[in-house]
Amino acid sequence: TVSEASKRDIVAAFAANPANIQVLYNGVDCNEFRPIPEINREPYRIITTASADQPLKGTQHLLPALARIKRSVPQIRLTFIGKAQPGGITEQQINELNLQDSIEFVHGITSEEINRLYAKANVAIVPSEYEGFGLPAAEAMASGIPLISSDGGALPEVVGDAGIVVPVGDPDAIADAVTILLNDPQKREQLSRAGRERMLNQFDWQ
């Protein structure tokens, strides 16, 4: 299986013998997901990748965080790589929080296009309640974008100390972390380098 967290969950769910389970992490293509320094980052642009209406992906925690940030930073914009179902729970929450003008949904795009969107943003967020591994986190870090991640499932294993890890299901913690990074270019640069280095050293296919 792909993480120590998923190994623990398999043992708990199926009474499996842990000696029979080997952890082999997923890889990330660090040539495909890479920094693109010639693309300028847009001020106040943040980004996430998720199945918008899947509760485990944590969109319901990210949106209240965005609404809180918007009160002090009205220019904040979220690029959401995913698709919200018409009339679904995500669309309803966006309307309730009056975030229609602050979110751009993008879907059906290539990995290269995703990488270029990462290059335009200042902060990536993975708010999942659970990940068996967490490829969106790995791809964002490989792209050299500072990452904020929940501690759901295997995400702390992937992120390590190369991102900001917040408690799962905590919009205030997400908002605080985003605000810190938006106001601290040096911290963003430090996490950008650390995330890329961690992916190259521990998760690259090579």
GROMACS .gro file of C-alpha atoms in nm:
model
  206
    1THR     CA    1   0.000   0.000   0.000
    2VAL     CA    2   0.100   0.362  -0.054
    3SER     CA    3   0.148   0.501   0.301
    4GLU     CA    4   0.193   0.406   0.664
    5ALA     CA    5  -0.146   0.567   0.733
    6SER     CA    6  -0.323   0.346   0.481
    7LYS     CA    7  -0.137   0.044   0.619
    8ARG     CA    8  -0.270   0.120   0.968
    9ASP     CA    9  -0.622   0.164   0.831
   10ILE     CA   10  -0.608  -0.165   0.637
   11VAL     CA   11  -0.491  -0.350   0.950
   12ALA     CA   12  -0.772  -0.191   1.155
   13ALA     CA   13  -1.047  -0.241   0.897
   14PHE     CA   14  -0.967  -0.595   0.787
   15ALA     CA   15  -0.774  -0.740   1.083
   16ALA     CA   16  -0.487  -0.790   0.838
   17ASN     CA   17  -0.144  -0.903   0.949
   18PRO     CA   18   0.082  -0.594   0.927
   19ALA     CA   19   0.378  -0.819   0.845
   20ASN     CA   20   0.207  -0.898   0.514
   21ILE     CA   21   0.172  -0.533   0.411
   22GLN     CA   22   0.456  -0.341   0.250
   23VAL     CA   23   0.449   0.038   0.211
   24LEU     CA   24   0.563   0.164  -0.128
   25TYR     CA   25   0.498   0.536  -0.176
   26ASN     CA   26   0.348   0.679  -0.493
   27GLY     CA   27   0.582   0.875  -0.715
   28VAL     CA   28   0.549   1.221  -0.864
   29ASP     CA   29   0.693   1.324  -1.200
   30CYS     CA   30   0.922   1.610  -1.103
   31ASN     CA   31   0.993   1.688  -1.468
   32GLU     CA   32   0.625   1.733  -1.546
   33PHE     CA   33   0.547   1.913  -1.220
   34ARG     CA   34   0.821   2.174  -1.185
   35PRO     CA   35   0.871   2.543  -1.109
   36ILE     CA   36   0.818   2.778  -1.407
   37PRO     CA   37   1.003   3.095  -1.305
   38GLU     CA   38   0.911   3.282  -1.622
   39ILE     CA   39   0.545   3.284  -1.509
   40ASN     CA   40   0.477   3.561  -1.258
   41ARG     CA   41   0.275   3.474  -0.951
   42GLU     CA   42  -0.048   3.671  -0.922
   43PRO     CA   43  -0.089   3.857  -0.590
   44TYR     CA   44  -0.359   3.708  -0.366
   45ARG     CA   45  -0.408   3.402  -0.592
   46ILE     CA   46  -0.441   3.067  -0.411
   47ILE     CA   47  -0.516   2.724  -0.559
   48THR     CA   48  -0.661   2.386  -0.470
   49THR     CA   49  -0.725   2.057  -0.650
   50ALA     CA   50  -1.018   1.841  -0.541
   51SER     CA   51  -1.339   1.662  -0.627
   52ALA     CA   52  -1.550   1.959  -0.523
   53ASP     CA   53  -1.856   1.774  -0.391
   54GLN     CA   54  -1.673   1.481  -0.228
   55PRO     CA   55  -1.685   1.553   0.147
   56LEU     CA   56  -1.358   1.369   0.217
   57LYS     CA   57  -1.174   1.627   0.003
   58GLY     CA   58  -1.253   1.903   0.253
   59THR     CA   59  -1.396   2.173   0.029
   60GLN     CA   60  -1.656   2.239   0.300
   61HIS     CA   61  -1.369   2.350   0.527
   62LEU     CA   62  -1.181   2.552   0.267
   63LEU     CA   63  -1.475   2.772   0.164
   64PRO     CA   64  -1.542   2.919   0.513
   65ALA     CA   65  -1.168   2.985   0.540
   66LEU     CA   66  -1.180   3.171   0.208
   67ALA     CA   67  -1.478   3.376   0.329
   68ARG     CA   68  -1.288   3.474   0.644
   69ILE     CA   69  -0.977   3.573   0.447
   70LYS     CA   70  -1.189   3.777   0.207
   71ARG     CA   71  -1.310   4.001   0.490
   72SER     CA   72  -0.957   4.136   0.537
   73VAL     CA   73  -0.819   4.064   0.188
   74PRO     CA   74  -1.105   4.133  -0.058
   75GLN     CA   75  -0.867   4.074  -0.353
   76ILE     CA   76  -0.826   3.704  -0.263
   77ARG     CA   77  -0.893   3.467  -0.551
   78LEU     CA   78  -0.913   3.087  -0.548
   79THR     CA   79  -0.837   2.876  -0.854
   80PHE     CA   80  -1.024   2.549  -0.798
   81ILE     CA   81  -0.904   2.264  -1.019
   82GLY     CA   82  -1.219   2.055  -1.016
   83LYS     CA   83  -1.586   2.083  -1.096
   84ALA     CA   84  -1.879   2.169  -0.872
   85GLN     CA   85  -2.205   1.991  -0.947
   86PRO     CA   86  -2.483   2.236  -1.046
   87GLY     CA   87  -2.703   2.280  -0.741
   88GLY     CA   88  -2.470   2.063  -0.533
   89ILE     CA   89  -2.345   2.120  -0.181
   90THR     CA   90  -2.037   2.313  -0.293
   91GLU     CA   91  -2.234   2.550  -0.513
   92GLN     CA   92  -2.483   2.605  -0.233
   93GLN     CA   93  -2.206   2.686   0.015
   94ILE     CA   94  -2.043   2.928  -0.230
   95ASN     CA   95  -2.373   3.113  -0.264
   96GLU     CA   96  -2.433   3.118   0.111
   97LEU     CA   97  -2.086   3.263   0.171
   98ASN     CA   98  -2.111   3.507  -0.122
   99LEU     CA   99  -1.792   3.375  -0.283
  100GLN     CA  100  -1.912   3.362  -0.644
  101ASP     CA  101  -1.672   3.634  -0.759
  102SER     CA  102  -1.376   3.492  -0.566
  103ILE     CA  103  -1.354   3.141  -0.717
  104GLU     CA  104  -1.255   3.022  -1.063
  105PHE     CA  105  -1.333   2.656  -1.142
  106VAL     CA  106  -1.112   2.484  -1.399
  107HIS     CA  107  -1.147   2.122  -1.510
  108GLY     CA  108  -1.064   1.888  -1.798
  109ILE     CA  109  -0.711   2.024  -1.834
  110THR     CA  110  -0.372   1.859  -1.884
  111SER     CA  111  -0.100   1.813  -1.624
  112GLU     CA  112   0.104   2.082  -1.799
  113GLU     CA  113  -0.188   2.326  -1.771
  114ILE     CA  114  -0.225   2.239  -1.402
  115ASN     CA  115   0.146   2.304  -1.354
  116ARG     CA  116   0.113   2.647  -1.516
  117LEU     CA  117  -0.177   2.732  -1.285
  118TYR     CA  118   0.040   2.637  -0.988
  119ALA     CA  119   0.306   2.874  -1.122
  120LYS     CA  120   0.056   3.164  -1.120
  121ALA     CA  121  -0.060   3.108  -0.761
  122ASN     CA  122   0.108   3.201  -0.433
  123VAL     CA  123  -0.025   2.924  -0.208
  124ALA     CA  124  -0.167   2.574  -0.268
  125ILE     CA  125  -0.412   2.420  -0.021
  126VAL     CA  126  -0.503   2.053   0.034
  127PRO     CA  127  -0.786   2.057   0.294
  128SER     CA  128  -0.878   1.687   0.273
  129GLU     CA  129  -1.034   1.503   0.564
  130TYR     CA  130  -0.854   1.188   0.446
  131GLU     CA  131  -0.597   1.092   0.184
  132GLY     CA  132  -0.450   0.746   0.140
  133PHE     CA  133  -0.148   0.921  -0.011
  134GLY     CA  134  -0.215   1.273  -0.140
  135LEU     CA  135  -0.096   1.321  -0.498
  136PRO     CA  136  -0.230   1.681  -0.519
  137ALA     CA  137   0.002   1.773  -0.232
  138ALA     CA  138   0.299   1.599  -0.393
  139GLU     CA  139   0.237   1.758  -0.733
  140ALA     CA  140   0.198   2.105  -0.583
  141MET     CA  141   0.522   2.070  -0.387
  142ALA     CA  142   0.705   1.941  -0.694
  143SER     CA  143   0.582   2.250  -0.876
  144GLY     CA  144   0.749   2.468  -0.616
  145ILE     CA  145   0.439   2.631  -0.472
  146PRO     CA  146   0.415   2.680  -0.093
  147LEU     CA  147   0.170   2.426   0.049
  148ILE     CA  148  -0.086   2.428   0.328
  149SER     CA  149  -0.220   2.082   0.406
  150SER     CA  150  -0.454   1.925   0.656
  151ASP     CA  151  -0.325   1.637   0.868
  152GLY     CA  152  -0.584   1.398   0.720
  153GLY     CA  153  -0.465   1.043   0.657
  154ALA     CA  154  -0.124   1.019   0.492
  155LEU     CA  155  -0.078   1.389   0.415
  156PRO     CA  156   0.171   1.454   0.698
  157GLU     CA  157   0.386   1.170   0.559
  158VAL     CA  158   0.397   1.337   0.219
  159VAL     CA  159   0.434   1.697   0.335
  160GLY     CA  160   0.674   1.645   0.626
  161ASP     CA  161   0.819   1.975   0.744
  162ALA     CA  162   0.821   2.122   0.392
  163GLY     CA  163   0.471   2.272   0.421
  164ILE     CA  164   0.231   2.408   0.681
  165VAL     CA  165   0.019   2.125   0.825
  166VAL     CA  166  -0.308   2.227   0.996
  167PRO     CA  167  -0.568   2.022   1.187
  168VAL     CA  168  -0.825   1.852   0.968
  169GLY     CA  169  -1.165   2.022   0.949
  170ASP     CA  170  -1.043   2.358   1.085
  171PRO     CA  171  -1.130   2.657   0.859
  172ASP     CA  172  -0.975   2.905   1.101
  173ALA     CA  173  -0.642   2.722   1.091
  174ILE     CA  174  -0.649   2.726   0.710
  175ALA     CA  175  -0.732   3.098   0.706
  176ASP     CA  176  -0.455   3.177   0.955
  177ALA     CA  177  -0.198   2.980   0.755
  178VAL     CA  178  -0.297   3.146   0.426
  179THR     CA  179  -0.277   3.490   0.586
  180ILE     CA  180   0.068   3.416   0.727
  181LEU     CA  181   0.200   3.308   0.388
  182LEU     CA  182   0.042   3.595   0.194
  183ASN     CA  183   0.214   3.839   0.428
  184ASP     CA  184   0.554   3.665   0.434
  185PRO     CA  185   0.735   3.638   0.098
  186GLN     CA  186   1.043   3.488   0.265
  187LYS     CA  187   0.837   3.208   0.420
  188ARG     CA  188   0.674   3.139   0.084
  189GLU     CA  189   1.016   3.118  -0.082
  190GLN     CA  190   1.149   2.890   0.191
  191LEU     CA  191   0.855   2.649   0.161
  192SER     CA  192   0.874   2.661  -0.218
  193ARG     CA  193   1.233   2.542  -0.211
  194ALA     CA  194   1.175   2.290   0.069
  195GLY     CA  195   0.873   2.132  -0.101
  196ARG     CA  196   1.050   2.093  -0.433
  197GLU     CA  197   1.358   1.948  -0.262
  198ARG     CA  198   1.150   1.699  -0.062
  199MET     CA  199   0.977   1.571  -0.375
  200LEU     CA  200   1.307   1.539  -0.563
  201ASN     CA  201   1.476   1.356  -0.276
  202GLN     CA  202   1.198   1.125  -0.159
  203PHE     CA  203   0.910   1.097  -0.408
  204ASP     CA  204   1.049   1.152  -0.759
  205TRP     CA  205   0.999   0.860  -1.000
  206GLN     CA  206   1.373   0.854  -1.070
   0.00000   0.00000   0.00000
